[in-house]
Tab-separated table of N, CA, C and O in Angstrom:
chain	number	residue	atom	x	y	z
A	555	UNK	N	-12.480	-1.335	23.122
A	555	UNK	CA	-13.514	-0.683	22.333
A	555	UNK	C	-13.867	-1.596	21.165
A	555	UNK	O	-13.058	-2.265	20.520
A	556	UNK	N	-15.217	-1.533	20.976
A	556	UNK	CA	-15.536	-2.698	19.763
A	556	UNK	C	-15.653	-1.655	18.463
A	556	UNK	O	-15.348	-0.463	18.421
A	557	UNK	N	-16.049	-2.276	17.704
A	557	UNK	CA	-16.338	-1.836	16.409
A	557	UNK	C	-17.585	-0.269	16.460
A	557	UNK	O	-17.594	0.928	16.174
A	558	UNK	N	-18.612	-1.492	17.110
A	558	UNK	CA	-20.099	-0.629	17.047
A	558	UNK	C	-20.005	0.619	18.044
A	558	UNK	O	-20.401	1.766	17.833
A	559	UNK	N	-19.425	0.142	19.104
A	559	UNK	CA	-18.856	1.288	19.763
A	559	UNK	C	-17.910	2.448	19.104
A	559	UNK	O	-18.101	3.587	19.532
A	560	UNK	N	-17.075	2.295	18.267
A	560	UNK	CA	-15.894	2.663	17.493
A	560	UNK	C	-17.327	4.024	16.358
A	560	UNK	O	-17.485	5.243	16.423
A	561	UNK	N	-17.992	2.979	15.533
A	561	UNK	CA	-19.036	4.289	15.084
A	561	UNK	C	-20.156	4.591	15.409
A	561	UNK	O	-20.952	5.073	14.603
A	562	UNK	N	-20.478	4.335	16.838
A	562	UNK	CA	-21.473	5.435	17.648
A	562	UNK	C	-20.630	6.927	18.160
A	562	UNK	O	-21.113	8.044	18.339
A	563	UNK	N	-19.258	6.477	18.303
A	563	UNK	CA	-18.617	7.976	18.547
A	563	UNK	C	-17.951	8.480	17.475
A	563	UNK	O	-17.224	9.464	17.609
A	564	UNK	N	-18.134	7.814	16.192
A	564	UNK	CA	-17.514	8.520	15.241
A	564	UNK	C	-19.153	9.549	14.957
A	564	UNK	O	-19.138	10.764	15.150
A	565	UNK	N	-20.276	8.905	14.553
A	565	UNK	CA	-21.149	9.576	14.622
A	565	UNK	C	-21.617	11.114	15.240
A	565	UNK	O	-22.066	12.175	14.807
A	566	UNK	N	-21.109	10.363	16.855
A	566	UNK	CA	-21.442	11.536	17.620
A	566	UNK	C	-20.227	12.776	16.943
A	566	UNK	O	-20.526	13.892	16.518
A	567	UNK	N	-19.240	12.347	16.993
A	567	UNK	CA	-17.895	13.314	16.711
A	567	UNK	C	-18.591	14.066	15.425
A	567	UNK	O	-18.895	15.250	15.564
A	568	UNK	N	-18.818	13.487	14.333
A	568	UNK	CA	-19.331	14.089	13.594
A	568	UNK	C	-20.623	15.130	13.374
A	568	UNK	O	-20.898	15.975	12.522
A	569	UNK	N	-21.205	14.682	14.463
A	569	UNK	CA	-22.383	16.106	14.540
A	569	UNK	C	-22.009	16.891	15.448
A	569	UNK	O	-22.387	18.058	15.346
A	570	UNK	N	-21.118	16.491	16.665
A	570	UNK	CA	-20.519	17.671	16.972
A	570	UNK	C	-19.692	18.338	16.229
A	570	UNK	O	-19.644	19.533	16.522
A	571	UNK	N	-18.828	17.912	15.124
A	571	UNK	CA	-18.210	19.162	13.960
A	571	UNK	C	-19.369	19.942	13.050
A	571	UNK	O	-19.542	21.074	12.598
A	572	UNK	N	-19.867	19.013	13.052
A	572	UNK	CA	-20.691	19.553	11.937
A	572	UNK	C	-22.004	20.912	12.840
A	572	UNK	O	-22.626	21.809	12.271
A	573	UNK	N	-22.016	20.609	14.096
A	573	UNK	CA	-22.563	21.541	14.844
A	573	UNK	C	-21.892	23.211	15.256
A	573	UNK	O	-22.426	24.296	15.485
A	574	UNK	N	-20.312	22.675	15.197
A	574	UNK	CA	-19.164	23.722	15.902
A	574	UNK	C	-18.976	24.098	14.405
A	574	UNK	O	-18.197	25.042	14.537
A	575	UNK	N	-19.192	23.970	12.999
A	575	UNK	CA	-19.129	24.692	11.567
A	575	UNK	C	-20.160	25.249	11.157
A	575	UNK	O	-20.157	26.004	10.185
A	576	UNK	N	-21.371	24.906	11.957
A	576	UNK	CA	-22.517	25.671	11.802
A	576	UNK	C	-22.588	26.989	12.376
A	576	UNK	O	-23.081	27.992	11.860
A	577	UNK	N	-21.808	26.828	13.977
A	577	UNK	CA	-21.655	28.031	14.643
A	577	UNK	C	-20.604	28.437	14.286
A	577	UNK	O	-20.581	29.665	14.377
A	578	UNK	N	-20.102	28.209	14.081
A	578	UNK	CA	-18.522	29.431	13.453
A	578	UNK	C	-19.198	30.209	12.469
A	578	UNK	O	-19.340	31.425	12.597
A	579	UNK	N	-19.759	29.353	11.174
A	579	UNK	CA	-20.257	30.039	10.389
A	579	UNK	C	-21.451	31.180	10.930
A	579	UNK	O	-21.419	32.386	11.174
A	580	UNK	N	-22.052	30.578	10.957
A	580	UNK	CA	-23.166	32.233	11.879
A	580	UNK	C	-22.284	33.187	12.533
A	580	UNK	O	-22.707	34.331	12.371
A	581	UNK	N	-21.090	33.125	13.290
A	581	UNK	CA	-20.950	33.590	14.071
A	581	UNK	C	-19.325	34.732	12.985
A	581	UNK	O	-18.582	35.669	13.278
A	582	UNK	N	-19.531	33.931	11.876
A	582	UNK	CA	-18.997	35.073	10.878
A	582	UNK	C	-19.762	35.980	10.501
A	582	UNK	O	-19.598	37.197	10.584
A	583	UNK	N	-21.085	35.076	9.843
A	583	UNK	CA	-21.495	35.947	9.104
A	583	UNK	C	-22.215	37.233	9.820
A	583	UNK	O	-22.422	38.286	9.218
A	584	UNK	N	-22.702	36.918	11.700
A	584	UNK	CA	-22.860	38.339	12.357
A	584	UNK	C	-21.508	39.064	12.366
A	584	UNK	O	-21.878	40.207	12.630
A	585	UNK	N	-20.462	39.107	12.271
A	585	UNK	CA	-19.408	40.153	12.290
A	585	UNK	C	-19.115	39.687	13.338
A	585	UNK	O	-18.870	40.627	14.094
A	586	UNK	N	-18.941	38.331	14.058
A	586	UNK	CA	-18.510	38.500	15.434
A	586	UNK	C	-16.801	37.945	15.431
A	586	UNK	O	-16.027	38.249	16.339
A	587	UNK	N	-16.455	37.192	14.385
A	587	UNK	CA	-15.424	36.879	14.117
A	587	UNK	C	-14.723	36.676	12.655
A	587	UNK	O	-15.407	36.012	11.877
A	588	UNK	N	-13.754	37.036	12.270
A	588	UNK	CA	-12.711	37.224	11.129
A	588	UNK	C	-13.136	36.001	10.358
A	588	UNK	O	-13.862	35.098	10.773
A	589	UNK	N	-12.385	36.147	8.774
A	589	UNK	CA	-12.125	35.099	8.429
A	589	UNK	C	-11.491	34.193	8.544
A	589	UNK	O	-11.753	33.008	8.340
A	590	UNK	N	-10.304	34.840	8.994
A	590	UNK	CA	-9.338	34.187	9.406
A	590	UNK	C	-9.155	33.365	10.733
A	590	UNK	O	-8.364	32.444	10.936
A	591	UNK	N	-10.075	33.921	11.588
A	591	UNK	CA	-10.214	33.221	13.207
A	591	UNK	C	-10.940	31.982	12.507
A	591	UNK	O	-10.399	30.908	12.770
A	592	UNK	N	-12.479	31.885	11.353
A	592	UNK	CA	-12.614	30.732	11.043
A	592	UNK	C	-11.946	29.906	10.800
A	592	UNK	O	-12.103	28.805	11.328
A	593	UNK	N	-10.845	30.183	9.806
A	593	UNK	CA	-10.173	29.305	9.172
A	593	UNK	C	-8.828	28.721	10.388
A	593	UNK	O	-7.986	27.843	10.199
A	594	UNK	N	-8.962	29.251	11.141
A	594	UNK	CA	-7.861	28.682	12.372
A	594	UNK	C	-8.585	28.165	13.229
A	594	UNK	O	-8.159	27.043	13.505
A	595	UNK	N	-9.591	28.468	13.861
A	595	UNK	CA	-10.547	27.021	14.107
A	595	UNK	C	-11.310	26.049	13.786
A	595	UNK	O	-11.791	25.221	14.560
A	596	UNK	N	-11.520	26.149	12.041
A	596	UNK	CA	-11.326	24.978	11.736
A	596	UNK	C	-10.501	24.300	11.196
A	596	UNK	O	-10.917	23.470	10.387
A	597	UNK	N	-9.001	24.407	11.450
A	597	UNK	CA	-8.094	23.795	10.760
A	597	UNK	C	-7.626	22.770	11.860
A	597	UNK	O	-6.933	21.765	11.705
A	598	UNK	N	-8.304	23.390	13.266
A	598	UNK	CA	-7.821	23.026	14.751
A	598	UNK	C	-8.479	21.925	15.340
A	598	UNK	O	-8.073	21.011	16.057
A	599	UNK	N	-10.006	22.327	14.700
A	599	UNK	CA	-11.480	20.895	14.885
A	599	UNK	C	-10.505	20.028	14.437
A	599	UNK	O	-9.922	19.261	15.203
A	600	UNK	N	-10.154	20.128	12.547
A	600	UNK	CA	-9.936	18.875	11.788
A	600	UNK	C	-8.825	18.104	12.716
A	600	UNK	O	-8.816	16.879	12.842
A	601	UNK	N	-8.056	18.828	13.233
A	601	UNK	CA	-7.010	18.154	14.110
A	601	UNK	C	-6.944	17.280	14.389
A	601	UNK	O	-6.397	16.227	14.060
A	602	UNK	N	-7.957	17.906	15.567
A	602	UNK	CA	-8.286	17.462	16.985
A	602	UNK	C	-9.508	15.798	16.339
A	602	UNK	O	-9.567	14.689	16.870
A	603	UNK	N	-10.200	16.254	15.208
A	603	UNK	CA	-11.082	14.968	14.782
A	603	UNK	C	-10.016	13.647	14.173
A	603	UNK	O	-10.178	12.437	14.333
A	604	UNK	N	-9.059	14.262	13.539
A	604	UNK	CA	-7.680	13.482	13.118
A	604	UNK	C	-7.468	12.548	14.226
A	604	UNK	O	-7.725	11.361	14.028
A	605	UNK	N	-6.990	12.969	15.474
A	605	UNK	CA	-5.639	12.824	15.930
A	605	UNK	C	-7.010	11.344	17.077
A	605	UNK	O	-6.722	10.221	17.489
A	606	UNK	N	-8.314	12.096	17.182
A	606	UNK	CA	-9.321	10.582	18.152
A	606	UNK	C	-9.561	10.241	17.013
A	606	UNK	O	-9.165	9.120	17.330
A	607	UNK	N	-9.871	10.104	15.826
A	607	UNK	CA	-9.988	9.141	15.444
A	607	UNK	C	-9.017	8.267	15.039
A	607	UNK	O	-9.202	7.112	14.655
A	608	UNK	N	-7.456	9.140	15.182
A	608	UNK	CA	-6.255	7.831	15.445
A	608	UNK	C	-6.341	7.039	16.562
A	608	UNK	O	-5.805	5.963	16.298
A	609	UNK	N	-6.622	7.053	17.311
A	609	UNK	CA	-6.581	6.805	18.812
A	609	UNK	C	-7.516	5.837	19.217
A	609	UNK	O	-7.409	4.890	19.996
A	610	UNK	N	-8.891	6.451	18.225
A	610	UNK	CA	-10.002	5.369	18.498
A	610	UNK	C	-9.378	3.867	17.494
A	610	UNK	O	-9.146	2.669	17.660
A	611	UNK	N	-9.337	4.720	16.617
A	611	UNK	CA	-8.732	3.194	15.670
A	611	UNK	C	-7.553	1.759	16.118
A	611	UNK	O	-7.494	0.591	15.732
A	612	UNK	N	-6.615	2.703	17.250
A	612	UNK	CA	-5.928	1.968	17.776
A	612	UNK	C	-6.283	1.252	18.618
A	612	UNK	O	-5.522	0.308	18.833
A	613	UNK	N	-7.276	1.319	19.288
A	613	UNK	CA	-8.000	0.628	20.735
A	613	UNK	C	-8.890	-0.127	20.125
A	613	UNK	O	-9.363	-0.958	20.901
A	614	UNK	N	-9.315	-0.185	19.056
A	614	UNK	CA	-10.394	-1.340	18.455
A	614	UNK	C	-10.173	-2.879	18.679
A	614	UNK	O	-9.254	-3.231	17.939
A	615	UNK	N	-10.400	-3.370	19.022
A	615	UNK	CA	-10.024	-4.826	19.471
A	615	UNK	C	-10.522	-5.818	18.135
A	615	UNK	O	-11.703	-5.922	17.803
A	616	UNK	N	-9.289	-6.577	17.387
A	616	UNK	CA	-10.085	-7.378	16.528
A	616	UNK	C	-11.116	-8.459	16.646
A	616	UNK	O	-11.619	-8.946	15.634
């Protein structure tokens, strides 16, 4: 994996969170889920965004 490759999917990763916090949020504020279900799926995104972007970082080729 190169560099430029490395932040075209950090990019993408990032509007997909930023897409899956948009819908959580709506999907509080209709009553369809707790506060607390928010706050446990997004503690689970940040993870999961943690743990590839360890992963991507390791495969970067200098």
């Amino acid at each position: 994996m190169t560099q430029s490759q490395r932040l075209k999917y950090s990019i993408v990763i990032s509007l997909i969170v930023l897409g899956t916090m948009f819908g959580l949020s709506y999907l509080q504020n209709a009553g369809v889920i707790s506060e607390k279900v928010f706050q446990t799926i997004a503690i689970a995104v940040a993870v999961v965004v943690v743990v590839i972007n360890g992963i991507m970082r390791r495969k970067v080729k200098p």
